[in-house]
Every structure is written in structure tokens, then in C-alpha cells.
Short mmCIF file of C-alpha atoms in Angstrom, two decimals:
data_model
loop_
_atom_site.label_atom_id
_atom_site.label_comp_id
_atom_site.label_asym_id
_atom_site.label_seq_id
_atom_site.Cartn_x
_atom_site.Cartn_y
_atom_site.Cartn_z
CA UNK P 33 126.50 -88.03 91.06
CA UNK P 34 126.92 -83.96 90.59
CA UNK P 35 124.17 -81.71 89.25
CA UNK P 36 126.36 -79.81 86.95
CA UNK P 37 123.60 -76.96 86.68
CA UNK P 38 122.94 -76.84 90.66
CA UNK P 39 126.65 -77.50 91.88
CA UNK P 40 126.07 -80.04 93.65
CA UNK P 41 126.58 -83.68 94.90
CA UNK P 42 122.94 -85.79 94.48
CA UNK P 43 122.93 -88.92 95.83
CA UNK P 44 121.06 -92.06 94.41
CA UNK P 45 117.90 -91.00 95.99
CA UNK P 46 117.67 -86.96 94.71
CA UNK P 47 118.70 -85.92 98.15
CA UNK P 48 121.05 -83.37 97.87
CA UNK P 49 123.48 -81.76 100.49
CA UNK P 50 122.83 -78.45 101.20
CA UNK P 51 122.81 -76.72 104.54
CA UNK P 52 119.53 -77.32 106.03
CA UNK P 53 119.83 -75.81 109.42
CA UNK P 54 120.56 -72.20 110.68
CA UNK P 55 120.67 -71.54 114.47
CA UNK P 56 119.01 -69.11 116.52
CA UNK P 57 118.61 -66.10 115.35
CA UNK P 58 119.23 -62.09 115.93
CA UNK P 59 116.96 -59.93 113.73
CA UNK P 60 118.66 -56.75 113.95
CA UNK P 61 122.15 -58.26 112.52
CA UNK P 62 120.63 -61.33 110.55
CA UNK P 63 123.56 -63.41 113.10
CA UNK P 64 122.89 -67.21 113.99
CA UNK P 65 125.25 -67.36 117.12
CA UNK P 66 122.97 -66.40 120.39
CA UNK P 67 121.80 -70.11 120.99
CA UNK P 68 125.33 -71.92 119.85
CA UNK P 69 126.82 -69.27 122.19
CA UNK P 70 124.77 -70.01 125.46
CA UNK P 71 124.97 -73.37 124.66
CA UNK P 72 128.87 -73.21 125.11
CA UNK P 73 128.37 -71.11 128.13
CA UNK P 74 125.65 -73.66 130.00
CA UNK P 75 128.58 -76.56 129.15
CA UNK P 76 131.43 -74.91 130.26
CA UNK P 77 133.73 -76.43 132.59
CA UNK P 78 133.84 -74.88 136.02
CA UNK P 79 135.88 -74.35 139.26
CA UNK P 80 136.40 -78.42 139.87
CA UNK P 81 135.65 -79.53 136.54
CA UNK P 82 137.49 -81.35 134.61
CA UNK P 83 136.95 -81.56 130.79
CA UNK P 84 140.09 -83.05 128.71
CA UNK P 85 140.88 -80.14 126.39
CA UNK P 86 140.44 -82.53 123.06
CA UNK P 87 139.47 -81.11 119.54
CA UNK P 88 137.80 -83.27 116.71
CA UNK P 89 137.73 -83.13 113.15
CA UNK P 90 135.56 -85.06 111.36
CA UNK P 91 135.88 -85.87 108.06
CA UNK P 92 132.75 -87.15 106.58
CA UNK P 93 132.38 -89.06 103.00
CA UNK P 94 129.08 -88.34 101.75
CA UNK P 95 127.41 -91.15 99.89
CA UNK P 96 129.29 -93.91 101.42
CA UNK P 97 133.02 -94.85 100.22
CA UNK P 98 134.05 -97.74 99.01
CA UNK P 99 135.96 -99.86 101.87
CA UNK P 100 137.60 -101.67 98.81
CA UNK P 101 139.01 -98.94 96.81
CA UNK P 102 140.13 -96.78 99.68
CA UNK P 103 141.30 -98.13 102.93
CA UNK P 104 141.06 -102.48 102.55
CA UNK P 105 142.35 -103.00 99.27
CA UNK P 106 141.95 -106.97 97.91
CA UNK P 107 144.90 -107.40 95.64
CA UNK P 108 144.43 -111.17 95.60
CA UNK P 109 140.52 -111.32 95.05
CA UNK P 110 139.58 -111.98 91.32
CA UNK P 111 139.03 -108.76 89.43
CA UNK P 112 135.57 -108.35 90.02
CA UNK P 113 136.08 -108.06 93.06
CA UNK P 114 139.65 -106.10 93.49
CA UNK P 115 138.42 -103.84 90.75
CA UNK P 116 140.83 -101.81 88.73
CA UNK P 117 143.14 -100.39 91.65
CA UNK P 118 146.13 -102.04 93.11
CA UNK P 119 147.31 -101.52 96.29
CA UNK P 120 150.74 -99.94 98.01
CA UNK P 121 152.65 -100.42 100.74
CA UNK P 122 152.39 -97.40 103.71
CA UNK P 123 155.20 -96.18 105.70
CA UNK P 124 153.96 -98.92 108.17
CA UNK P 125 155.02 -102.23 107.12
CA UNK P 126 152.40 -104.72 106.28
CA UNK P 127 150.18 -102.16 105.84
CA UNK P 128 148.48 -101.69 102.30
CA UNK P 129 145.89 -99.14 100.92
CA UNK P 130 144.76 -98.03 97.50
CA UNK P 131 147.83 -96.75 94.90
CA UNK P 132 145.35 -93.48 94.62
CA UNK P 133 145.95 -92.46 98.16
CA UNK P 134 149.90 -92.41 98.16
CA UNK P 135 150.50 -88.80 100.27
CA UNK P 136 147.78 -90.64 102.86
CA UNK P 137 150.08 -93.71 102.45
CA UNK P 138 153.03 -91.71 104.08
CA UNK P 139 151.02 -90.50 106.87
CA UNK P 140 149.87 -94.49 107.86
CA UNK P 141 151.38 -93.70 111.15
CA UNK P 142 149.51 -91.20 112.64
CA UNK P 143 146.19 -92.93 112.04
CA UNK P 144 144.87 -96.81 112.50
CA UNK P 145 142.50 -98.30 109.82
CA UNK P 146 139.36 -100.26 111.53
CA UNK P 147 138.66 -102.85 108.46
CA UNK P 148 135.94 -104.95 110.31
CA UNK P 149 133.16 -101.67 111.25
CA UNK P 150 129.65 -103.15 110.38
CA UNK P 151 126.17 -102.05 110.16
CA UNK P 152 122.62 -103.05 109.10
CA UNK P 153 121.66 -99.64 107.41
CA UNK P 154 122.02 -99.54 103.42
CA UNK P 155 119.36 -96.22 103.70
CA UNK P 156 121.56 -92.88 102.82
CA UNK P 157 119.39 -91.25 105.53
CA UNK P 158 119.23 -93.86 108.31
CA UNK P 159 122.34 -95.23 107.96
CA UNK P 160 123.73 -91.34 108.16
CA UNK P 161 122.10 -90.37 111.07
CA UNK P 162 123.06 -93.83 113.14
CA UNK P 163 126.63 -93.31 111.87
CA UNK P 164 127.11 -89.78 112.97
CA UNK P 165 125.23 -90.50 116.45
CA UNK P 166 125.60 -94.13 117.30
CA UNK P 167 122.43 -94.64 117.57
CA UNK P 168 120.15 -96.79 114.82
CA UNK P 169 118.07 -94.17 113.75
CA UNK P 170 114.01 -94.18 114.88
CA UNK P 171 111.18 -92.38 113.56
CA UNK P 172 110.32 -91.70 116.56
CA UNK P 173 113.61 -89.15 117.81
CA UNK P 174 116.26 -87.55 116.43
CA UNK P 175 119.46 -88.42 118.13
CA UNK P 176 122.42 -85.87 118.57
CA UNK P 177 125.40 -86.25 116.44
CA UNK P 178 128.99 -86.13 118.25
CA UNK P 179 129.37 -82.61 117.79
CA UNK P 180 126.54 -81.68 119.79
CA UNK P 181 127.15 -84.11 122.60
CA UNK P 182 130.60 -82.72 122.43
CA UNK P 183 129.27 -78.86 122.32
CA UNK P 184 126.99 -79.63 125.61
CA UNK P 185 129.93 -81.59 127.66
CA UNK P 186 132.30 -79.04 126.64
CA UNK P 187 131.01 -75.99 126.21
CA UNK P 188 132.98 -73.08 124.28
CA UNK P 189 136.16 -71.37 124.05
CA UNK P 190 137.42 -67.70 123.33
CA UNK P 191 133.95 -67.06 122.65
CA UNK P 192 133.65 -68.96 119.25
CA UNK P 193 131.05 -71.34 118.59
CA UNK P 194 132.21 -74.94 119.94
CA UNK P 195 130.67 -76.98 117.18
CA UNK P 196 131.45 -76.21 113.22
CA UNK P 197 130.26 -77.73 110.53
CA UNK P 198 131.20 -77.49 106.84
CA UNK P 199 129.33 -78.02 103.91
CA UNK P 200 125.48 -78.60 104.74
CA UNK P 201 124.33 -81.11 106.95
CA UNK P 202 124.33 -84.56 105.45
CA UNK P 203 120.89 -85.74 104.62
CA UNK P 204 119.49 -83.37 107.26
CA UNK P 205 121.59 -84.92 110.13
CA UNK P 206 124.25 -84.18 111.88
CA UNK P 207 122.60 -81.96 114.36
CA UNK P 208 121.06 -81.26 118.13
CA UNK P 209 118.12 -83.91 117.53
CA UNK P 210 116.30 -84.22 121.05
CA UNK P 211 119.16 -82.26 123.22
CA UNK P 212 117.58 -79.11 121.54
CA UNK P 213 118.33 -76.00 118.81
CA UNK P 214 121.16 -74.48 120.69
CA UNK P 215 123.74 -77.69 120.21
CA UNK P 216 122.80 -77.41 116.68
CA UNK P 217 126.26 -76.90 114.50
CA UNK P 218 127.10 -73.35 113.55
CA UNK P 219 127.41 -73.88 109.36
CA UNK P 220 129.62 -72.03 107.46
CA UNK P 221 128.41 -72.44 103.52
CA UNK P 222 130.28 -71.74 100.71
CA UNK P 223 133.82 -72.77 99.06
CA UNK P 224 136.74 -71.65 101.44
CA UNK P 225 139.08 -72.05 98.10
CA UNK P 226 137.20 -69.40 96.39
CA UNK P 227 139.01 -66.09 96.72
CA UNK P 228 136.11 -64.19 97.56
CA UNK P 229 135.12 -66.97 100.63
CA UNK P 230 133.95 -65.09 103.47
CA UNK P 231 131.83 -66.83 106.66
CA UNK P 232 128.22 -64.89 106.47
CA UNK P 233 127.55 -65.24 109.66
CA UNK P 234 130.60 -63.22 111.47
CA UNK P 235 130.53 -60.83 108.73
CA UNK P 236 128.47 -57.51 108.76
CA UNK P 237 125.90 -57.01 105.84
CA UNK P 238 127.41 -55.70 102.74
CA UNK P 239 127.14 -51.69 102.98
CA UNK P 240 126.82 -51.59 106.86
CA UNK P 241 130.04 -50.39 108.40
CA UNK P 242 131.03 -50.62 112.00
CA UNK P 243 129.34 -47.13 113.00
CA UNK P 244 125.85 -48.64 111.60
CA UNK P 245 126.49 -51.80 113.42
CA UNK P 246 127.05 -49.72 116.73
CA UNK P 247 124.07 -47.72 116.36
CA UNK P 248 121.75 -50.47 115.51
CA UNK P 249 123.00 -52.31 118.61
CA UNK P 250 122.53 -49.26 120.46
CA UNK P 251 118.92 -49.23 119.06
CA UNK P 252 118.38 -53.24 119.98
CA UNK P 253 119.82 -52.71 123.62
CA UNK P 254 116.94 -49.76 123.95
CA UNK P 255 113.98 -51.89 122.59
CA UNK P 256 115.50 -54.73 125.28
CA UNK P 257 115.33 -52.20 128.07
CA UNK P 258 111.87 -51.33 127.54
CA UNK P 259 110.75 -54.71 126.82
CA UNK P 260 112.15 -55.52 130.04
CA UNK P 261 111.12 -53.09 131.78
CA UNK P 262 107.22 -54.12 130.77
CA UNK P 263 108.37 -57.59 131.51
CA UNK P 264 109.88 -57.69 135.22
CA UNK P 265 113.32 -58.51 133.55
CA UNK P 266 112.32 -62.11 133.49
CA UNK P 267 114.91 -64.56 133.94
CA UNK P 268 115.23 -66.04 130.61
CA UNK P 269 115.47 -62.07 129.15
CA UNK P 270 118.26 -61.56 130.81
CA UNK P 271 119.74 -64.28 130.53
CA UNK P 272 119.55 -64.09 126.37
CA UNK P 273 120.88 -60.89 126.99
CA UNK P 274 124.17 -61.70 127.65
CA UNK P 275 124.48 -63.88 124.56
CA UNK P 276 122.93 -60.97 122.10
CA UNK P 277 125.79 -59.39 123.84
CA UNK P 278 128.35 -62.10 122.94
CA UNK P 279 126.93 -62.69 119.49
CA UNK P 280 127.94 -59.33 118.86
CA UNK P 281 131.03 -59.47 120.45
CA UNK P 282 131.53 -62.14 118.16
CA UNK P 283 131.06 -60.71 114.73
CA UNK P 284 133.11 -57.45 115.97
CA UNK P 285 135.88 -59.83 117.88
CA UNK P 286 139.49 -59.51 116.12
CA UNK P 287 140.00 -62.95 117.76
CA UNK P 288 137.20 -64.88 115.64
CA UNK P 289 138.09 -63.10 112.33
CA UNK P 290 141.65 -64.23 113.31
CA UNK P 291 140.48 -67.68 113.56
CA UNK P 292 138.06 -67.64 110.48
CA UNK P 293 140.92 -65.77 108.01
CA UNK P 294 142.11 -68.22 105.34
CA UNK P 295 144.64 -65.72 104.23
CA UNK P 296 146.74 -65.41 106.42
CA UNK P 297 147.92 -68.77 106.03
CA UNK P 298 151.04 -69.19 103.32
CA UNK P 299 150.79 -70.12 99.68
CA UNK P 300 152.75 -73.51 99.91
CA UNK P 301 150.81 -74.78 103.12
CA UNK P 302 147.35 -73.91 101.41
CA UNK P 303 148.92 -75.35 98.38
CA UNK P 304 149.69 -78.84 100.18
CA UNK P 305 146.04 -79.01 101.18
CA UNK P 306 144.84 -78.93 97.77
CA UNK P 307 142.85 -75.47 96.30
CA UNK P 308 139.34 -78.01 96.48
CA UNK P 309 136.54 -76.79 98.77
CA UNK P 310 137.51 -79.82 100.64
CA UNK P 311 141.04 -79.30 101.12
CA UNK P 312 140.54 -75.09 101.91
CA UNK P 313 137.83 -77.11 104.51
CA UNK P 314 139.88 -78.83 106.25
CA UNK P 315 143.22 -76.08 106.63
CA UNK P 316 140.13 -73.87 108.14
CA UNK P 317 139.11 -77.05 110.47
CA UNK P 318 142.82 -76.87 111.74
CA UNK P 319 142.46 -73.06 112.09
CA UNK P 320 139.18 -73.03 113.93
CA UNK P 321 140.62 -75.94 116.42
CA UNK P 322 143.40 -74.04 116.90
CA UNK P 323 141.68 -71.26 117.97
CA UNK P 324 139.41 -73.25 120.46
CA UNK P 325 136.26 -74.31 118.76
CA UNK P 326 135.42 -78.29 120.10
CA UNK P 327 134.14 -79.88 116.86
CA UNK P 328 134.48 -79.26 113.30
CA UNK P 329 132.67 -81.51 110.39
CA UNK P 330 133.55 -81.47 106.96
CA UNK P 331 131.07 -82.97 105.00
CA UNK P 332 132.63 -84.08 101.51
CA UNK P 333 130.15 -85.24 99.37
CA UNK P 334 129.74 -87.14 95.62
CA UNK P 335 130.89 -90.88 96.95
CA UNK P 336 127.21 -92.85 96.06
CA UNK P 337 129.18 -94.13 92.83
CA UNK P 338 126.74 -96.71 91.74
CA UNK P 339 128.16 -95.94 88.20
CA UNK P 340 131.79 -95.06 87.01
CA UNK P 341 133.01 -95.74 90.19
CA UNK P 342 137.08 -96.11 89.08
CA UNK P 343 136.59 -93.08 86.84
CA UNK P 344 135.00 -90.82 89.63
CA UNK P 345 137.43 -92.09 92.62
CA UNK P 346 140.80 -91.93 90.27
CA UNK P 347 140.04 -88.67 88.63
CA UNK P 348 138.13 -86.49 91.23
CA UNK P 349 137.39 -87.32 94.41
CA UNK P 350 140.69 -89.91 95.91
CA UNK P 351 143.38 -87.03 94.65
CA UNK P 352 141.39 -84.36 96.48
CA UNK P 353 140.72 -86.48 99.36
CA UNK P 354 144.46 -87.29 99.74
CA UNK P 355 145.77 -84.04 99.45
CA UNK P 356 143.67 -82.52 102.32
CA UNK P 357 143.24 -85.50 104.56
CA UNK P 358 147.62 -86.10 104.09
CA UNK P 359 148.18 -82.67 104.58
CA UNK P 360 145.91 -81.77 107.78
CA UNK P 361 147.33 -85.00 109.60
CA UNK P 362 150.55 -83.47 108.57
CA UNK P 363 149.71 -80.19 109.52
CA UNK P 364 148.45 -80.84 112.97
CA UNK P 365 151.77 -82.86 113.70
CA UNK P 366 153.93 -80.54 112.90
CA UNK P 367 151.90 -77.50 115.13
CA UNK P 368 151.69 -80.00 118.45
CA UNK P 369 148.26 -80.20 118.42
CA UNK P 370 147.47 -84.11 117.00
CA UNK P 371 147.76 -85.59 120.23
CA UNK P 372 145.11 -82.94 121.43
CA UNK P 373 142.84 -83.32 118.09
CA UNK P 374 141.18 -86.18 117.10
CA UNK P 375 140.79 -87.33 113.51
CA UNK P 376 138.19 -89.29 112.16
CA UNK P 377 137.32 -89.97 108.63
CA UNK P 378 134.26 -92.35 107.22
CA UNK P 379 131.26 -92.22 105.44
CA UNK P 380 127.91 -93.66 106.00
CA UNK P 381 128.21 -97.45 105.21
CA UNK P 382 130.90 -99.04 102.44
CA UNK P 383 130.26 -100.38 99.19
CA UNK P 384 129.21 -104.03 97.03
CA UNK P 385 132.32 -106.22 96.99
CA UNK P 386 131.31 -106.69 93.52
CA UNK P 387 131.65 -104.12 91.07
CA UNK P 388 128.27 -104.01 89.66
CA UNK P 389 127.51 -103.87 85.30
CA UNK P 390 127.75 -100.34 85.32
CA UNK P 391 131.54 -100.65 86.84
CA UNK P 392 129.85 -99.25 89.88
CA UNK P 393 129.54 -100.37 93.36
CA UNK P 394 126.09 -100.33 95.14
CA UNK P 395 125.38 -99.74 98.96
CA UNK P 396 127.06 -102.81 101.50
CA UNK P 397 127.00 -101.86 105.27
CA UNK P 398 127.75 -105.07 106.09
CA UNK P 399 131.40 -104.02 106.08
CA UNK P 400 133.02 -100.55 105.73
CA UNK P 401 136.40 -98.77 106.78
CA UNK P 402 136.56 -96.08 109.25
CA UNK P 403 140.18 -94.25 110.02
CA UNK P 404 140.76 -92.60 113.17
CA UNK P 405 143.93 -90.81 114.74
CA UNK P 406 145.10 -88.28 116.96
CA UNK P 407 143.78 -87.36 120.47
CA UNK P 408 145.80 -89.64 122.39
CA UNK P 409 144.80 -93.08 120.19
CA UNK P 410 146.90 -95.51 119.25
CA UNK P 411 147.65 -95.75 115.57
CA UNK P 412 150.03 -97.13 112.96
CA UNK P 413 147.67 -100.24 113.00
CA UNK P 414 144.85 -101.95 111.67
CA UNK P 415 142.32 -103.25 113.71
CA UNK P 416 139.85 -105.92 112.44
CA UNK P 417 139.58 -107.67 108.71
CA UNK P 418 136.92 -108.23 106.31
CA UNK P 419 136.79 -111.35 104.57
CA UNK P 420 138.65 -112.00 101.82
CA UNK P 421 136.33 -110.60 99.22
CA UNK P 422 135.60 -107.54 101.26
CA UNK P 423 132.16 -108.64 101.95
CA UNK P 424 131.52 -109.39 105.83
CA UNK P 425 133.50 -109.30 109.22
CA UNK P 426 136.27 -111.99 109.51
CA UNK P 427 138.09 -110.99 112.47
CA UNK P 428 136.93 -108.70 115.21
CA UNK P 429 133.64 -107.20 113.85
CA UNK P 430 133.14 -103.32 115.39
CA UNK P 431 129.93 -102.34 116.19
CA UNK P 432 128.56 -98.50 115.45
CA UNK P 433 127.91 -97.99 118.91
CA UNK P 434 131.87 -98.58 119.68
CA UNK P 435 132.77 -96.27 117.32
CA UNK P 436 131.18 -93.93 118.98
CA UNK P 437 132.14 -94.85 122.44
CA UNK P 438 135.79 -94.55 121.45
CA UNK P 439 135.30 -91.21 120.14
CA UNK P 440 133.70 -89.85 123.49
CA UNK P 441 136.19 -91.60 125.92
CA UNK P 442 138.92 -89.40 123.61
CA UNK P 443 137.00 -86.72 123.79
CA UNK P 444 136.90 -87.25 127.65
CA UNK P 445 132.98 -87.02 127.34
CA UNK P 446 131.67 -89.77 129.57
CA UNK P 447 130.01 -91.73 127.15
CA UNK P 448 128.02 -93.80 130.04
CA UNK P 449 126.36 -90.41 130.94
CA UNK P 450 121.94 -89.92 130.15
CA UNK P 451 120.49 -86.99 128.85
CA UNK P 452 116.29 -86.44 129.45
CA UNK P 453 114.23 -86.95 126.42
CA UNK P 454 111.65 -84.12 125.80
CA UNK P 455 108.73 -86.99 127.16
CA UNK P 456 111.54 -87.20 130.51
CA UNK P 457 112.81 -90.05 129.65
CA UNK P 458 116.49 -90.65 130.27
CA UNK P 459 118.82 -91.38 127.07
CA UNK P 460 122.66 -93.00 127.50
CA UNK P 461 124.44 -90.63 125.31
CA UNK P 462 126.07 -93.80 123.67
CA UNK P 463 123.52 -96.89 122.98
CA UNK P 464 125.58 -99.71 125.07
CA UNK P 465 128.78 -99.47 123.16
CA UNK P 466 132.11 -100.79 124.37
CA UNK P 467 135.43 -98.57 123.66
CA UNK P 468 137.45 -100.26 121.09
CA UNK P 469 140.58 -101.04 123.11
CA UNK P 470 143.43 -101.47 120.42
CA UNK P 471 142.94 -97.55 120.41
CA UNK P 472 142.30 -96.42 123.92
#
């Protein structure tokens, strides 16, 4: 659903998603980079290390997607089942997906479709946090999504922050959980297909030029000597001093306005993405990964279509979501960097088999479609099936927690590895799942 007077996506529930979460914090520039930024740092492979230098983009549907209508069309299943959309042939032969995704069905190659991914969690919020974490979620902790496990194995590069995240978290989640503040995603708000997009947080305050910025640094670094100097220079002063340093460098670095500038991409290319805040989203993913940041999620919302489902997919959301998911696969090919950049694109469980009396589907994660390509995985395939009316497993069911442990061992995070709770008590980043092997 979409609050015409707010601007934005509600789900079924009245939880909307905004951005929830800023990180850290520096009071004399209003930035939110210090903690993302020594978080990089404290990750950052070493003399003898040995991180595989693997981006991810992550494109996340909102609300839950229909498995049906998107990615395992039925053809053959009576009409309340198959709904209104038929189904087209890909560029890989036997391959099939909905006749609103043709630009994606061109691209078939440089992704595989898992058809068989199943859950328990039919909760918006639950099932959201256990699909972007792999873990089921618990009252008890928050887990870490991938980005932030990603941002503490890998750290940073050319000082930008190493986990991005588009759009506001989804139902609150998405971030550092128990691993703490500093993993936490560095957001950038706002619609990058608006001319007058900027990112807040690497740009100065309107009115305050770079001489003002200088002297009000100046006048921060002279408050931290004294402070300091009353203090001993404690260890943990110091140390945050060298990422108030790099925060700054960052919002006065060449390098991430470089990386961050939508305009200096052409016309036609921005064109093929699609002028959508989710297209614009994902062109600056492919920027931003380019430029060396670990993890970017774009969080596309509006896909909890218990009512008008047809209507909404058809005329709104599957012709933006195929222009900028087509073109970025596209994109990334064409640069040399997909076999360095991971794709991934779900949502947080599928939808009812049935279409419902309001030609709607409800929530079903007993089955639901997850794509994933690039970074070294196999694709041009599908792995698993769902029955023949779309509503369980038939043939090799795919746990969450594989999902996940196929996105770390691309990643070359190792996925086996345990973090300490905040009560010291250790935590596999992955809960027990196996790699899925058709991929990896």
C-alpha cells in the first residue's frame, strides 16, 4: 500500500519504511561516519590476511513478492492460481519467468533462480529480520544482517563507509544487532532520481563553506587537546581521534564525492536504469561498489499486495523493478566487475498460491523465490521447484540459513566463524547452514 499524503510504502500492519537508524555521531559537523569508519579500520585485512575482494548488492523487496508472479510462474495451474500473467521464455532455454519482467528475461544468464527457498515466518518483522540475517529472529537478540557481518570481516576501502544502505531500514532491521553501533549501515535517504539528490551526510550544512568547515575543525581539534590533556590521552580518545579525523577527511575527500556523484554518469545509461528512486538506487549501488564500499542494500518497498495485486505489479512496481535490476546486471558485466559483485534480490517471504477475493495475494513463506548472481556463482539455472500450484517445496527445499551461508562463502567471510554475545556467549555467524552447492 502507499500513503499518498506521507510518500510512502505502509505495509499491512502500519509499519512504514523509513530510515530508523543514524550512526555515531560528530556534533560539530552533524556527520554519522566516526563509528562506520573505525569499524572498517578494526576489520581491515592485514599483512597475511586474506579477504576475497567481493562486493554485494542487495536488492531487497519490501513486503514480500509474489514467487508466482515474478520468478516461478505456473502457466498450467488453473487461473486462480496462475493469476492473470503468463509466462516467457529467457535467453536460457527452459527457463520461464513472468511476461512483466522481459529486459530481466534477457539477462537469465547472469543470475540462477532458487524456486524451492522456504520459511516458517509469515510476520513482516520476524520474517525480515531472519531473512536478512539467517537467523529466526528472538526477542531475546538482535542478530546482524549480512552487511554488517560483511563490514566487520572486511573492513573498509578508500576510506568510504563499507556498508550502504538505501532507503530506510526495513521494519527496523537490517542492522549491527548484538555485534554493536559501529557495523550499523551508513543510510543515505532521499530519491537519487530527484535532481536536487544530494547524500546529507558527506555534504557540508547549507551556508557553511569550506573555510567555516576548517575553522570549526580547527576549533574541535582544540577542545580535543584540552580534553585530553585533563584526561591522560586515554586510549579510547585517541583512538576516536583518528576517525573524527577520517570522518572529516571524508566529507572534504574528492574521492567519496566522486563515488557518491550521480551526474557524472551519461543520460542513456541512467536512462536504462529507469529515472525511479529504485533504479537511480541501484546505478549509485554500482557506483559506490566501484569505488570500494563492501555492501550496499536497496530496500524497494510497496510489495504487501494483499489487494490489487496484478494492477500494482503490472503498472508500478515489475516495470521499475526490471528496468533497474536488467540494467545493473547489465551494467556490472559490461565494467568487469560481476564476477567480483554479488547480486542478490528477494524479499521477506512469497505470497498465497491463491489469489485471494480482493485479487490479492496474502503472506505464504512456505515457498518464495530468491535470485542470486555474480561473485563467482554459478548461474543460468534454476535450482529447486515448488509444487505445482506454487504452494510448498517439491524438489530440493533451501533452508534460510543456506542462503545465507552461500552468500558468506562468496563473500569469502567464513561463515563457520563465532562472534561473543554482549552476556559472552559465543554466536556462529551463520545458524548451521549448509552452502547451496549448485552455486558454489
Amino acid at each position: 500500500m502507499f500513503d499518498i499524503e506521507l510518500g510512502r510504502h505502509i505495509d499491512c500492519d502500519g509499519v512504514s519504511r523509513r530510515d530508523f537508524l543514524r550512526v555515531g555521531a560528530i556534533s560539530a559537523f552533524g556527520l554519522t561516519l566516526p563509528a562506520v569508519l573505525q569499524a572498517g579500520a578494526s576489520a581491515a585485512p592485514g599483512p597475511g590476511k586474506s579477504a576475497r575482494d567481493t562486493a554485494c548488492i542487495l536488492l531487497w523487496m519490501g513486503g514480500g513478492p509474489s514467487h508466482m508472479d515474478t520468478f516461478d510462474p505456473k502457466p498450467d495451474a488453473p487461473v486462480q492460481y496462475r493469476g492473470a500473467f503468463g509466462a516467457i521464455n529467457t535467453n536460457v532455454k527452459g527457463i520461464q519467468i513472468t511476461e512483466h519482467l522481459p529486459k530481466l528475461a534477457q539477462q537469465a544468464d547472469k543470475f540462477s533462480i532458487l524456486r524451492s527457498v522456504t520459511s516458517n515466518d509469515g510476520n513482516h518483522e520476524t520474517a525480515t529480520e531472519y531473512l536478512l540475517s539467517g537467523y529466526p529472529f528472538s526477542p531475546a537478540i538482535d542478530y546482524p544482517a549480512y552487511g554488517s557481518v560483511i563490514a566487520r570481516e572486511k573492513g573498509s576501502q578508500q576510506d568510504l563507509p563499507p556498508y550502504v544502505l538505501f532507503g530506510g531500514l526495513p521494519f527496523n532491521h537490517g542492522g549491527a544487532g548484538y555485534i554493536g553501533g559501529q557495523y550499523n549501515p551508513f543510510m543515505i535517504n532521499g530519491d537519487p532520481a530527484n535532481k536536487y539528490f544530494k547524500v546529507e551526510n558527506i555534504t557540508p550544512p547549507s551556508g557553511v563553506d569550506q573555510a567555516r568547515m576548517d575553522r570549526r575543525h580547527s576549533l574541535a581539534m582544540a577542545l580535543d587537546d584540552w580534553q585530553r590533556n585533563k584526561e591522560t590521552a586515554a586510549p579510547a580518545v585517541r583512538t576516536m581521534d583518528v576517525f573524527d579525523e577520517k570522518a572529516y577527511a571524508l566529507i572534504t575527500s574528492p574521492a567519496a564525492k566522486k563515488a557518491f556523484n550521480l551526474q557524472a554518469e551519461s543520460p542513456d545509461l541512467r536512462a536504462k536504469y529507469g529515472h525511479t528512486q529504485f533504479g537511480q538506487s541501484c546505478l549509485l549501488a554500482r557506483r559506490l561498489v566501484e569505488s570500494g564500499v563492501r555492501c550496499v542494500t536497496v530496500n524497494y518497498g510497496g510489495w504487501d499486495t494483499h489487494q490489487n495485486n496484478f494492477e500494482s505489479l503490472k503498472n508500478g512496481l515489475l516495470p521499475t523493478l526490471d528496468m533497474g535490476y536488467s540494467a545493473l546486471l547489465q551494467d556490472l558485466h559490461d565494467r568487469g566487475m560481476l564476477d567480483s559483485t554479488v547480486v542478490l534480490w528477494m524479499g521477506e517471504f512469497g505470497r498465497t498460491p491463491q489469489v485471494n477475493g480482493a485479487a490479492g495475494r496474502d503472506h505464504w513463506p512456505g515457498v518464495l523465490s530468491v535470485c542470486l548472481g555474480g561473485g563467482g556463482a554459478r548461474t543460468g539455472q534454476v535450482v529447486g521447484a515448488s509444487s505445482k500450484l506454487g504452494e510448498t517445496p517439491d524438489v530440493r527445499p533451501i533452508r534460510v540459513e543456506d542462503v545465507a551461508a552461500t552468500i558468506y562463502k562468496l563473500m569469502g567471510v567464513d561463515f563457520q566463524k563465532q562472534y561473543m554475545s554482549p552476556q559472552q556467549r559465543p554466536i556462529a555467524i551463520n545458524y548451521g547452514g549448509t552452502p547451496i552447492s549448485e552455486l558454489c
